[in-house]
XYZ file of C-alpha atoms in Angstrom:
771
model
C 29.016 -63.528 76.249
C 31.798 -62.937 74.003
C 30.861 -61.929 70.415
C 33.484 -61.824 68.000
C 34.622 -58.814 66.248
C 34.351 -57.422 62.633
C 38.157 -56.656 62.734
C 38.240 -61.244 64.005
C 37.457 -61.387 60.018
C 39.745 -60.034 58.242
C 42.625 -61.937 60.234
C 41.615 -65.008 57.671
C 42.301 -64.282 54.738
C 39.624 -66.641 52.917
C 36.824 -64.139 54.601
C 38.459 -60.592 54.140
C 36.159 -59.497 51.581
C 34.032 -56.687 52.956
C 31.694 -56.766 50.905
C 30.399 -60.367 52.568
C 26.910 -59.688 52.898
C 25.478 -60.336 56.507
C 21.990 -62.299 56.805
C 19.950 -63.573 59.701
C 18.783 -66.996 60.425
C 17.829 -69.136 63.239
C 20.555 -71.803 64.276
C 19.672 -75.610 63.634
C 22.082 -77.616 65.480
C 22.799 -81.605 64.621
C 22.948 -84.090 67.203
C 26.923 -84.618 65.476
C 28.153 -80.734 67.000
C 27.314 -78.931 63.910
C 24.509 -76.733 62.655
C 23.380 -74.915 60.134
C 21.706 -71.297 60.095
C 18.375 -71.019 58.591
C 18.089 -68.258 56.235
C 15.258 -65.634 57.038
C 15.465 -64.492 52.945
C 14.590 -68.187 52.056
C 18.716 -68.989 50.776
C 20.461 -71.657 51.292
C 20.507 -73.067 54.781
C 24.538 -72.136 55.462
C 26.761 -75.022 57.330
C 28.053 -74.222 60.684
C 31.204 -76.246 61.694
C 31.354 -77.627 65.238
C 33.922 -74.655 66.862
C 31.152 -72.413 65.208
C 28.309 -74.352 67.440
C 30.286 -74.150 70.759
C 28.940 -70.512 71.410
C 25.338 -70.698 70.463
C 22.203 -73.038 71.370
C 19.854 -74.752 68.815
C 17.207 -71.804 68.289
C 19.236 -68.940 68.400
C 18.503 -66.100 66.074
C 21.585 -65.157 65.037
C 23.293 -62.853 62.809
C 26.237 -64.333 60.637
C 27.786 -64.162 57.349
C 29.264 -67.246 54.887
C 33.211 -67.055 55.169
C 33.943 -70.150 52.533
C 32.209 -72.989 50.536
C 33.624 -76.288 53.219
C 34.968 -79.462 51.109
C 31.734 -80.964 50.057
C 30.139 -77.859 48.533
C 28.788 -76.218 51.299
C 28.404 -72.682 52.591
C 30.279 -72.462 55.938
C 29.336 -69.850 57.904
C 30.412 -67.900 61.055
C 28.187 -66.541 63.541
C 28.684 -61.894 64.037
C 26.522 -61.704 66.409
C 23.656 -63.282 68.167
C 20.157 -61.616 67.695
C 17.365 -63.343 70.153
C 17.520 -66.243 72.491
C 14.288 -67.457 72.964
C 13.313 -68.590 76.940
C 12.825 -71.488 75.872
C 13.989 -73.816 78.583
C 16.020 -77.186 77.945
C 14.378 -80.744 78.646
C 17.636 -83.675 80.087
C 18.910 -85.518 82.670
C 20.443 -84.797 85.663
C 23.599 -86.146 85.882
C 26.818 -86.025 89.205
C 30.457 -86.954 86.745
C 33.180 -86.852 89.681
C 31.365 -84.383 91.699
C 30.038 -81.725 88.761
C 26.679 -81.569 88.264
C 25.478 -81.251 84.528
C 22.497 -81.677 82.465
C 22.511 -83.731 79.113
C 20.314 -82.525 76.803
C 16.952 -84.789 75.852
C 17.452 -83.206 72.828
C 20.657 -83.822 71.039
C 20.592 -80.641 68.671
C 21.582 -78.465 71.661
C 25.198 -80.301 71.584
C 26.316 -79.472 74.586
C 25.601 -80.347 78.112
C 24.692 -77.430 80.595
C 26.428 -77.342 83.604
C 24.782 -76.902 87.261
C 25.692 -74.849 90.246
C 26.111 -77.212 93.927
C 22.906 -75.658 95.142
C 21.150 -75.186 92.171
C 19.728 -78.946 91.108
C 16.761 -78.426 94.126
C 14.755 -81.998 95.077
C 15.857 -83.244 91.899
C 17.845 -86.785 91.740
C 20.631 -88.160 89.697
C 19.084 -89.351 86.689
C 15.548 -87.644 86.830
C 14.120 -85.463 84.166
C 14.741 -82.007 84.938
C 13.041 -78.438 82.522
C 16.672 -76.084 83.351
C 16.781 -72.727 83.394
C 20.353 -71.189 81.661
C 21.792 -68.717 83.862
C 24.813 -68.481 81.568
C 24.592 -69.162 77.748
C 27.840 -70.793 76.174
C 30.768 -69.061 75.424
C 33.218 -70.040 72.654
C 35.305 -72.103 75.543
C 32.552 -72.475 78.514
C 29.440 -74.128 79.115
C 26.358 -73.429 79.536
C 25.226 -73.120 83.040
C 21.768 -73.467 84.187
C 19.257 -73.951 87.221
C 16.512 -76.479 88.066
C 13.332 -75.285 87.488
C 11.316 -77.927 87.496
C 11.374 -81.797 87.894
C 9.667 -83.743 85.967
C 10.316 -87.602 86.966
C 12.103 -90.780 86.419
C 12.805 -91.129 82.611
C 10.553 -94.824 82.854
C 7.435 -92.267 84.789
C 3.872 -93.599 82.867
C 3.576 -90.301 80.419
C 7.190 -89.141 80.472
C 7.301 -89.333 76.457
C 4.799 -86.397 76.852
C 6.232 -84.144 79.116
C 9.281 -84.344 77.494
C 7.425 -83.636 74.359
C 5.234 -80.304 75.066
C 8.466 -78.345 76.678
C 10.732 -79.470 74.501
C 8.714 -77.976 71.710
C 7.673 -74.711 73.839
C 3.602 -76.532 73.588
C 1.372 -74.218 75.750
C 0.328 -76.777 78.338
C -1.017 -74.736 81.491
C -3.871 -72.599 81.474
C -3.471 -68.833 82.983
C -5.993 -68.373 85.750
C -7.443 -65.694 84.737
C -8.347 -68.784 81.303
C -9.412 -70.653 84.032
C -11.566 -68.175 86.032
C -13.629 -66.545 82.991
C -14.405 -70.705 82.154
C -15.697 -71.172 85.577
C -17.694 -68.362 85.226
C -19.432 -69.732 82.237
C -23.302 -71.281 82.445
C -23.450 -74.741 82.371
C -26.326 -75.023 79.519
C -27.523 -73.062 76.851
C -30.194 -70.699 78.728
C -33.089 -69.133 77.291
C -31.460 -65.620 77.052
C -29.377 -67.301 74.612
C -31.567 -68.750 72.427
C -32.746 -64.688 70.877
C -32.112 -64.106 67.518
C -31.312 -67.875 66.656
C -32.936 -70.324 64.270
C -34.450 -72.923 66.347
C -33.680 -76.539 65.084
C -34.064 -78.502 68.142
C -36.873 -80.607 66.157
C -34.150 -81.690 63.424
C -32.786 -84.447 63.517
C -28.916 -83.380 63.845
C -26.949 -85.845 65.037
C -22.983 -86.518 65.413
C -20.814 -88.932 63.935
C -17.436 -89.753 65.124
C -14.809 -92.142 66.428
C -15.801 -94.358 69.259
C -13.086 -92.769 71.731
C -13.703 -89.109 70.995
C -15.105 -86.557 73.349
C -16.083 -83.521 72.060
C -17.923 -83.561 69.019
C -17.551 -80.485 66.783
C -20.329 -81.185 64.233
C -23.370 -82.795 63.443
C -25.183 -83.344 59.860
C -28.438 -83.840 58.920
C -29.480 -84.141 55.663
C -33.337 -84.404 53.715
C -34.614 -85.263 50.083
C -35.522 -81.915 48.170
C -36.927 -81.225 44.856
C -35.660 -77.903 42.668
C -37.555 -75.957 41.135
C -41.454 -77.012 40.080
C -43.428 -78.989 37.220
C -41.523 -81.150 34.854
C -38.411 -78.591 34.940
C -38.475 -79.919 38.877
C -34.620 -81.792 40.250
C -34.048 -83.943 43.136
C -31.500 -82.950 44.754
C -30.440 -83.282 48.731
C -31.030 -80.438 51.515
C -27.276 -80.805 53.426
C -27.369 -79.228 57.396
C -23.789 -78.832 59.184
C -24.212 -77.578 62.288
C -20.827 -77.000 63.704
C -20.343 -75.377 67.808
C -20.802 -71.706 68.098
C -17.471 -71.889 70.063
C -17.550 -67.322 68.906
C -20.999 -67.293 71.266
C -18.170 -67.872 74.757
C -15.197 -67.408 73.292
C -15.106 -63.700 72.938
C -12.569 -61.398 71.213
C -9.294 -60.719 73.367
C -10.688 -61.842 76.257
C -8.019 -64.602 78.783
C -9.698 -67.470 77.014
C -9.488 -66.175 73.604
C -5.411 -65.025 74.640
C -4.747 -68.726 75.495
C -6.493 -70.560 72.561
C -5.044 -68.138 70.315
C -0.941 -69.215 72.018
C -2.055 -72.695 71.737
C -3.694 -72.384 68.206
C -4.735 -75.451 67.484
C -5.119 -78.967 70.344
C -2.618 -81.316 70.302
C -3.118 -85.617 70.847
C -0.817 -87.633 71.720
C -1.532 -91.309 72.375
C -3.749 -91.744 75.249
C -3.952 -87.640 76.341
C -5.220 -84.587 74.428
C -3.786 -81.469 75.204
C -7.317 -78.497 74.170
C -7.062 -75.031 72.580
C -10.182 -74.929 75.019
C -11.176 -75.295 78.591
C -12.399 -78.582 79.245
C -15.904 -76.849 80.527
C -16.104 -75.495 76.813
C -14.075 -78.229 74.959
C -16.185 -81.696 76.329
C -18.825 -79.741 78.177
C -20.608 -76.408 76.584
C -19.074 -76.457 73.013
C -19.239 -79.725 72.242
C -22.418 -81.337 70.318
C -23.613 -83.886 73.233
C -26.686 -86.274 72.520
C -29.481 -85.086 74.093
C -28.853 -81.572 75.058
C -29.360 -78.164 74.066
C -26.373 -76.377 72.527
C -25.673 -72.773 70.178
C -24.565 -73.306 66.562
C -23.954 -71.972 63.434
C -25.111 -73.928 60.389
C -24.266 -74.342 57.072
C -27.606 -74.787 55.548
C -26.625 -76.383 51.833
C -29.000 -77.464 49.080
C -26.825 -80.390 46.560
C -28.309 -81.458 42.660
C -27.890 -84.965 41.765
C -24.779 -84.532 40.724
C -23.219 -83.186 43.873
C -22.810 -79.162 43.071
C -23.855 -77.035 45.131
C -26.580 -74.661 44.180
C -27.139 -72.828 46.425
C -25.693 -72.018 50.557
C -26.845 -69.859 53.370
C -25.195 -69.232 57.269
C -27.247 -68.570 60.300
C -26.915 -69.424 64.282
C -29.078 -71.492 65.400
C -29.747 -73.865 68.816
C -29.992 -77.644 68.080
C -30.098 -80.655 69.858
C -28.220 -83.832 68.662
C -30.574 -86.990 68.623
C -27.911 -89.561 68.653
C -24.193 -89.655 68.739
C -23.141 -92.503 66.212
C -19.830 -93.984 66.006
C -18.241 -94.673 62.369
C -18.001 -98.074 62.800
C -21.762 -97.842 63.649
C -23.150 -96.367 60.853
C -20.668 -97.655 58.213
C -22.480 -101.094 59.995
C -25.416 -99.655 59.362
C -25.296 -98.699 56.197
C -23.735 -102.323 54.760
C -26.987 -103.963 56.257
C -29.659 -101.990 57.133
C -31.454 -104.922 58.320
C -28.839 -105.512 60.738
C -29.126 -105.595 64.415
C -27.440 -101.918 64.311
C -30.225 -100.904 62.072
C -32.499 -102.170 64.500
C -30.857 -100.525 67.155
C -31.501 -97.267 65.256
C -34.647 -98.284 63.537
C -35.686 -93.964 63.201
C -32.612 -92.210 62.582
C -31.430 -95.278 59.238
C -33.390 -93.005 56.605
C -31.549 -89.922 57.809
C -28.061 -92.352 57.438
C -29.363 -93.658 53.904
C -30.615 -89.599 52.932
C -26.660 -88.885 53.870
C -24.942 -91.764 52.092
C -27.178 -90.606 49.031
C -25.317 -87.171 48.821
C -22.202 -88.253 49.654
C -22.215 -90.612 46.500
C -23.289 -87.205 45.239
C -20.180 -84.793 46.334
C -17.944 -87.691 45.740
C -18.665 -88.184 41.816
C -18.752 -84.038 41.474
C -15.150 -84.478 43.053
C -13.664 -87.076 41.092
C -15.525 -85.176 37.966
C -13.472 -82.088 39.557
C -10.568 -84.040 38.998
C -8.806 -83.669 43.179
C -6.272 -85.832 44.069
C -7.669 -88.956 46.415
C -4.730 -90.615 47.303
C -5.713 -93.644 49.821
C -2.859 -93.600 52.483
C -2.528 -95.930 55.798
C -2.664 -94.041 59.164
C -1.723 -95.871 62.661
C -2.792 -95.524 66.048
C -0.419 -96.767 69.090
C -2.916 -98.625 71.944
C -1.473 -98.372 75.052
C -1.848 -99.895 77.881
C -2.409 -98.485 81.624
C 1.182 -97.262 81.965
C 1.603 -96.142 78.509
C 3.548 -98.871 77.238
C 2.924 -99.794 73.125
C 0.593 -102.780 73.160
C 0.335 -102.978 69.100
C 0.602 -100.456 66.723
C -2.511 -100.927 64.247
C -3.551 -99.506 61.261
C -6.359 -96.864 61.116
C -9.275 -97.883 58.199
C -11.013 -95.937 56.481
C -15.111 -96.792 56.367
C -17.844 -95.585 54.276
C -19.023 -93.799 57.296
C -15.506 -91.224 57.262
C -15.548 -90.475 53.934
C -19.668 -89.109 54.210
C -18.577 -86.696 56.882
C -15.442 -86.117 54.931
C -17.271 -84.981 52.059
C -19.836 -82.941 54.262
C -17.850 -81.304 55.644
C -14.872 -80.220 53.045
C -18.831 -78.688 50.875
C -19.120 -76.884 54.758
C -15.637 -75.318 54.618
C -15.555 -74.713 50.339
C -19.288 -72.629 51.118
C -17.133 -70.781 54.090
C -14.621 -69.401 52.017
C -16.812 -68.101 49.337
C -19.081 -66.462 51.669
C -15.367 -64.552 52.808
C -14.201 -64.591 49.506
C -17.856 -62.737 47.596
C -18.026 -60.725 51.068
C -14.670 -59.245 49.853
C -13.606 -59.804 53.503
C -10.379 -60.798 55.328
C -10.420 -63.950 56.573
C -8.070 -66.725 56.496
C -8.172 -69.417 54.101
C -6.699 -73.033 53.601
C -3.939 -72.451 51.399
C -2.080 -75.605 49.437
C -0.198 -74.586 46.296
C 0.995 -76.841 43.414
C 4.248 -78.665 43.220
C 7.682 -76.100 43.053
C 9.338 -75.773 39.745
C 12.134 -77.757 41.040
C 9.088 -80.809 42.598
C 7.666 -80.453 39.441
C 11.117 -81.144 37.302
C 12.402 -84.127 40.167
C 8.902 -86.048 39.084
C 9.052 -85.261 35.769
C 12.173 -86.897 36.398
C 11.114 -90.228 38.052
C 8.073 -90.542 35.476
C 10.305 -90.975 32.680
C 12.884 -92.935 35.044
C 10.361 -95.327 35.602
C 8.737 -95.795 32.447
C 5.103 -94.373 33.072
C 3.549 -93.295 29.686
C 2.300 -90.090 31.544
C 3.316 -87.133 32.973
C 2.398 -83.721 34.114
C 1.958 -80.036 32.168
C 3.941 -76.903 33.284
C 0.661 -75.438 35.218
C -0.560 -79.214 36.849
C -3.831 -79.299 37.585
C -4.720 -81.605 39.812
C -6.905 -84.143 37.421
C -3.040 -84.844 36.116
C -1.948 -86.502 39.127
C -5.137 -88.411 39.336
C -4.768 -89.799 36.268
C -1.384 -91.004 36.820
C -2.422 -92.708 40.502
C -5.328 -94.648 38.028
C -2.858 -95.800 35.600
C -0.489 -96.912 37.721
C -3.166 -98.934 40.237
C -2.377 -102.699 38.700
C 1.526 -102.052 38.596
C 3.720 -103.794 41.356
C 5.481 -99.937 41.613
C 2.616 -98.486 42.256
C 3.059 -97.745 46.166
C 6.113 -96.109 44.885
C 4.775 -94.015 42.149
C 1.365 -93.187 43.989
C 4.410 -91.232 47.233
C 6.120 -89.662 44.694
C 2.664 -87.709 43.359
C 2.395 -86.950 47.595
C 5.981 -85.965 48.027
C 6.011 -83.256 44.704
C 3.092 -81.321 46.330
C 3.872 -78.793 49.205
C 2.018 -78.162 52.756
C -0.376 -76.236 53.012
C -0.754 -73.408 55.508
C -2.827 -70.714 56.644
C -2.763 -67.275 54.840
C -5.925 -64.579 54.012
C -3.651 -64.550 50.134
C -6.202 -66.658 48.485
C -4.567 -69.087 45.680
C -6.839 -72.092 46.186
C -6.395 -75.305 47.081
C -4.789 -77.810 44.770
C -4.772 -81.050 46.426
C -8.402 -80.735 46.688
C -9.474 -78.607 43.121
C -11.016 -76.181 44.969
C -10.582 -72.061 43.854
C -11.684 -71.534 47.476
C -10.740 -73.581 50.362
C -10.670 -72.312 54.007
C -11.468 -74.812 57.550
C -15.055 -74.076 58.903
C -15.674 -77.115 60.891
C -13.595 -77.639 64.346
C -13.431 -74.804 66.139
C -13.186 -76.624 68.878
C -9.912 -77.755 68.239
C -8.527 -75.054 65.970
C -8.214 -71.310 66.571
C -8.346 -70.592 62.529
C -11.960 -71.959 62.435
C -12.536 -69.688 65.180
C -11.480 -67.141 63.388
C -13.420 -68.002 59.956
C -16.940 -68.132 62.340
C -16.132 -65.003 64.058
C -15.504 -63.404 60.431
C -19.401 -65.057 59.467
C -21.014 -63.618 62.072
C -19.579 -59.944 60.998
C -20.296 -60.297 57.555
C -23.578 -61.233 58.874
C -24.504 -58.330 60.692
C -23.164 -55.906 58.383
C -19.604 -55.841 60.436
C -16.175 -55.793 59.683
C -14.449 -58.213 62.270
C -11.316 -56.527 63.837
C -8.389 -59.114 65.331
C -7.377 -59.150 68.212
C -4.894 -57.346 69.600
C -2.499 -60.302 69.820
C 0.108 -59.131 69.412
C 0.480 -55.800 69.249
C -0.607 -54.391 65.768
C 2.319 -53.095 64.038
C 6.154 -53.674 64.413
C 5.456 -56.762 66.978
C 3.074 -57.603 63.848
C 6.066 -57.417 61.003
C 8.701 -59.028 63.601
C 6.318 -62.000 63.745
C 5.476 -63.052 60.262
C 9.197 -62.278 59.743
C 10.024 -64.882 62.194
C 7.718 -67.872 61.111
C 8.127 -67.141 57.198
C 11.326 -68.727 57.846
C 9.568 -71.897 58.963
C 6.259 -71.452 56.588
C 6.175 -71.358 52.919
C 4.264 -68.166 51.809
C 2.378 -68.298 48.463
C 3.958 -67.942 45.414
C 1.156 -65.664 44.003
C 1.178 -62.560 45.543
C -1.795 -60.046 45.692
C -1.308 -56.312 43.699
C -0.318 -53.878 45.730
C -2.942 -53.382 48.323
C -3.440 -49.269 49.289
C -1.669 -48.511 52.278
C -4.977 -47.935 54.761
C -5.375 -51.764 54.510
C -1.794 -52.686 54.602
C -1.510 -53.020 58.597
C -4.887 -54.705 59.273
C -3.224 -57.389 56.042
C -0.133 -58.200 57.228
C -2.029 -58.766 60.707
C -4.150 -61.355 59.154
C -0.401 -62.682 58.022
C 0.651 -62.890 60.678
C -2.275 -64.997 62.280
C -1.566 -66.969 59.733
C 1.961 -67.627 59.877
C 1.584 -68.210 63.868
C -1.687 -70.871 63.260
C 0.361 -72.695 60.278
C 3.716 -72.469 62.352
C 1.490 -73.407 65.969
C 0.145 -76.979 63.400
C 3.554 -77.431 62.130
C 4.919 -77.627 65.793
C 1.559 -79.778 67.802
C 2.349 -82.656 64.575
C 5.996 -82.825 65.491
C 5.606 -82.941 69.227
C 2.954 -85.851 68.243
C 5.290 -87.473 66.277
C 8.176 -86.907 68.820
C 6.597 -89.044 71.272
C 5.040 -91.604 68.871
C 8.586 -92.271 68.043
C 9.788 -92.257 71.144
C 7.264 -95.506 72.284
C 7.863 -96.885 69.356
C 11.679 -97.226 70.101
C 10.786 -98.258 73.727
C 8.418 -101.109 71.991
C 11.411 -102.452 69.505
C 13.892 -102.336 72.338
C 11.933 -105.625 72.747
C 12.496 -106.796 69.538
C 16.593 -106.696 69.325
C 17.526 -108.893 66.767
C 14.529 -110.130 66.229
C 13.611 -110.343 62.435
C 10.744 -108.954 60.536
C 9.450 -108.651 56.690
C 8.877 -105.191 55.632
C 9.088 -102.207 52.747
C 11.189 -99.721 51.568
C 10.006 -96.584 52.298
C 12.354 -94.184 51.195
C 15.775 -94.122 49.573
C 18.647 -91.272 50.327
C 22.424 -91.562 49.831
C 22.987 -93.131 53.281
C 20.308 -95.823 52.726
C 16.933 -96.547 53.047
C 14.085 -96.552 54.991
C 12.060 -99.867 55.916
C 8.642 -100.253 57.717
C 8.230 -103.564 58.916
C 4.580 -105.110 58.102
C 3.632 -106.538 61.248
C 4.337 -103.275 63.113
C 4.431 -100.066 60.976
C 7.547 -99.716 62.869
C 10.015 -97.067 60.483
C 14.013 -97.468 60.700
C 16.837 -97.254 58.518
C 19.032 -99.811 57.167
C 22.284 -97.962 56.557
C 24.331 -97.881 53.370
C 26.615 -99.753 54.873
C 24.949 -102.901 55.846
C 23.785 -103.245 52.495
C 27.046 -105.389 51.115
C 30.188 -104.919 50.601
C 29.863 -102.673 47.227
C 29.728 -99.537 46.419
C 25.630 -98.064 46.407
C 25.226 -95.395 44.329
C 21.819 -92.874 44.823
C 19.731 -92.635 41.514
C 18.014 -89.699 42.446
C 15.780 -89.609 39.190
C 14.487 -93.098 40.119
C 14.735 -92.445 44.261
C 16.304 -95.742 44.279
C 19.994 -96.912 45.707
C 21.402 -99.479 42.943
C 24.581 -101.412 43.786
C 27.520 -101.362 41.102
C 28.364 -104.772 40.630
C 25.670 -107.144 41.200
C 23.011 -104.085 39.825
C 21.268 -105.214 42.686
C 18.168 -102.008 43.676
C 16.888 -100.425 46.240
C 13.994 -98.564 45.904
C 10.200 -97.252 47.634
C 8.604 -100.443 47.585
C 10.599 -103.027 47.547
C 10.503 -105.774 50.151
C 12.663 -106.899 52.151
C 13.816 -109.158 55.355
C 15.304 -106.628 58.435
C 16.739 -107.680 62.175
C 16.187 -104.939 64.717
C 20.310 -103.491 65.227
C 19.932 -100.518 67.013
C 17.716 -98.359 68.967
C 18.712 -94.909 69.869
C 15.979 -94.225 72.526
C 17.383 -90.645 73.411
C 17.599 -89.909 69.027
C 13.738 -91.458 68.147
C 16.015 -93.850 66.339
C 15.822 -97.840 65.537
C 18.372 -99.448 62.946
C 17.157 -101.854 60.961
C 20.219 -104.540 59.443
C 19.257 -106.093 56.048
C 18.913 -109.905 55.725
C 19.457 -112.405 53.190
C 17.651 -115.149 51.923
C 19.112 -118.556 53.422
C 21.578 -116.954 56.398
C 20.495 -117.209 59.671
C 21.750 -116.028 63.254
C 24.523 -118.318 63.917
C 26.178 -117.821 60.342
C 25.778 -113.892 60.515
C 27.281 -114.304 64.084
C 29.997 -116.176 62.943
C 30.734 -114.356 60.054
C 30.742 -110.928 62.170
C 33.030 -112.710 63.698
C 35.452 -112.913 61.541
C 34.846 -116.817 60.548
C 33.171 -118.133 57.055
C 30.096 -120.493 57.855
C 32.002 -123.189 57.185
C 34.068 -122.789 60.062
C 36.620 -121.260 58.334
C 38.812 -118.069 59.265
C 38.440 -115.675 56.651
C 41.658 -114.176 55.150
C 42.616 -111.226 56.157
C 42.728 -109.676 52.840
C 39.357 -109.835 52.100
C 37.690 -108.341 55.590
C 41.078 -105.703 54.415
C 38.800 -105.637 51.589
C 35.556 -105.462 53.125
C 36.654 -103.177 55.474
C 37.420 -101.332 52.561
C 33.892 -101.094 50.708
C 32.205 -100.370 53.868
C 34.521 -97.270 54.432
C 34.318 -96.129 50.631
C 30.489 -96.359 51.410
C 30.714 -94.431 54.969
C 32.946 -92.054 53.024
C 30.941 -90.436 49.908
C 27.925 -90.904 51.625
C 26.598 -88.232 54.522
C 24.505 -89.268 57.585
C 26.251 -92.365 58.436
C 26.128 -93.576 61.558
C 29.012 -92.735 64.236
C 30.483 -95.909 65.330
C 30.093 -96.896 69.027
C 31.817 -96.408 71.773
C 33.325 -100.333 71.815
C 34.191 -99.853 68.283
C 35.924 -96.867 68.283
C 38.182 -98.522 71.106
C 38.677 -101.388 68.857
C 39.593 -99.458 66.395
C 41.977 -97.286 68.398
C 43.640 -100.157 70.118
C 44.266 -101.953 66.781
C 45.698 -98.409 65.415
C 47.885 -98.096 68.125
C 48.996 -101.569 67.712
C 50.119 -100.840 64.476
C 52.086 -98.312 64.707
C 54.357 -99.962 67.642
C 54.867 -102.914 65.643
C 56.043 -100.494 62.490
C 58.370 -98.934 64.962
C 59.981 -102.410 65.967
C 59.835 -103.811 62.438
C 63.520 -103.651 61.279
C 64.314 -101.435 58.260
C 64.734 -103.365 55.080
C 68.026 -103.443 53.258
């Protein structure tokens, strides 16, 4: 690798300043050849022009400095040194161009092809998807060189999109041999010795309620009415039991299974496939609360008042025997009709379900009183056939059974957080902070611009957001307003610093209910057990405490925002322990984002492939976002989102109104904002870039007229005047040049443009001079 020397900077008069400060960050490439450095210190990203990107790769950690401000006002940087290059492989298609083997990266953010020497292609054939290991990094005047390390197969093979995603995002998908050997040695069922020192709940009719396609069952529930107090002062309430699979009984701290689980941090869910956090023997066997078998569990045993308040709770290890496996659809049907066929088949459990419904309604009332945010959003589910092709995309419907289980899990999670906080034991909280000052200001301006007679205070409470949502429900632009309310909030993270959960309006909240698929939940179980035993839980040596933790925290802090409410200065003795918990929280938060990104990438790939079959077709849709470069539209029937570029909105200049989050035409005043209904045509699908482009269809415009217009002929068959075509092109070019994010011209368009330009120059030269 050839690096620039310090002297190289002084040669440029624009940067001859010895006081220019260097900073570290992570390179984020862009498919158009340029990139950015995402700074570790949280300052604004620094732009890297294409010539700077030639010697670096996407995800490289670099030391850089700002050398100038470009014409758009962005700070422009220069790479001084490459601090670290991740060992992550590059995935792409093997091509042979003129006898030269190369791999075109599937992730276009890498910006350049990888050369493959003869003999380094292995068994791969032209066009196949391969994994490349770099042998020579890129340089200022040379492409990166690599060798084929793995052949994934043909691009159209079933499940190829998942194989690409797990490698593209570095998702661990192969368990270590030590992990599998340890899992194999575990017993097949609960043994008598395993039941020692546990509460026996096998006679309690705990049951599981999950989706139809669920394979592992984390949680079981049971509820019965009870009286609190005696005599006339006695109050009615419920005893609610939430039993969670006791993964910590089998996965010991620092064991091979634990090492792999920590590395994954979460299960990753794709259409038709799950990459589990734990080996299948645990996730679908020993730790899954399957019906009619004994299972070890951790129980949160709660007393809940008629008003939905948690009066008391206790935790204890237990052994249980699931008495039924319900689905959400089945439970909703029974609650809707206790005399129906579903209820008849489960008559011995109907009263238990009615008790659960009663406590759910009380908890829901308390949620409303607490002022928690409760917006209804539409989630979708991709239904694929056996070959992996999308058959349809349908909305996930949330019924009363979903909400019932959700409230029970929330109650158990709150008790877990309170138990850890009251015990003053370090652990991981699930923290969700309120809006940042910048987002608060944007939201206030938006509400003012939209004529909403309500706003938020400087220190807003979740109830303020809920009140605005309730007050605007009847408005035609309610969807737009609710979307903006949601977007103003921050992402939740795992951290030992408890700053509360803004959205749920809890002073303390954590994750206790899914240890099969989330590592933070497993840590919470271990902490609770340690507190019950009067001990102190020590984190596993993953990674080694000390400098490794500090390095990991620094690296991940650039990807995950830490809580703004920092605690008081900790004693020196606790610093290393706290640092270890912070690193664990950042690691789990970052891997949660990684899993989400990989899942979204696969869904986007499937949707693009699906929409290729609908090129040229027209659909109705609704605007889901407005930006400086166009509008994003989600189709009604398919729940697929695509971009209508600003140049496709019409022959006039459109200005982006940040306060209203809308695009407005200067000449016609037409507006495109969130919630605006439009009709679009599928015009382009970029499978590699995971992008779908739409073009706007206006009322009364048929396909024939549009095609004639594109060829320069009016709907009446009269050629369009050259001046009109020129004006239209100028307007489009004006829009394109004024806004970022415009789509690149196709190769054919670029060729036509170059030919016309050259012809114009020749014609100009031949023209006789004016007298």
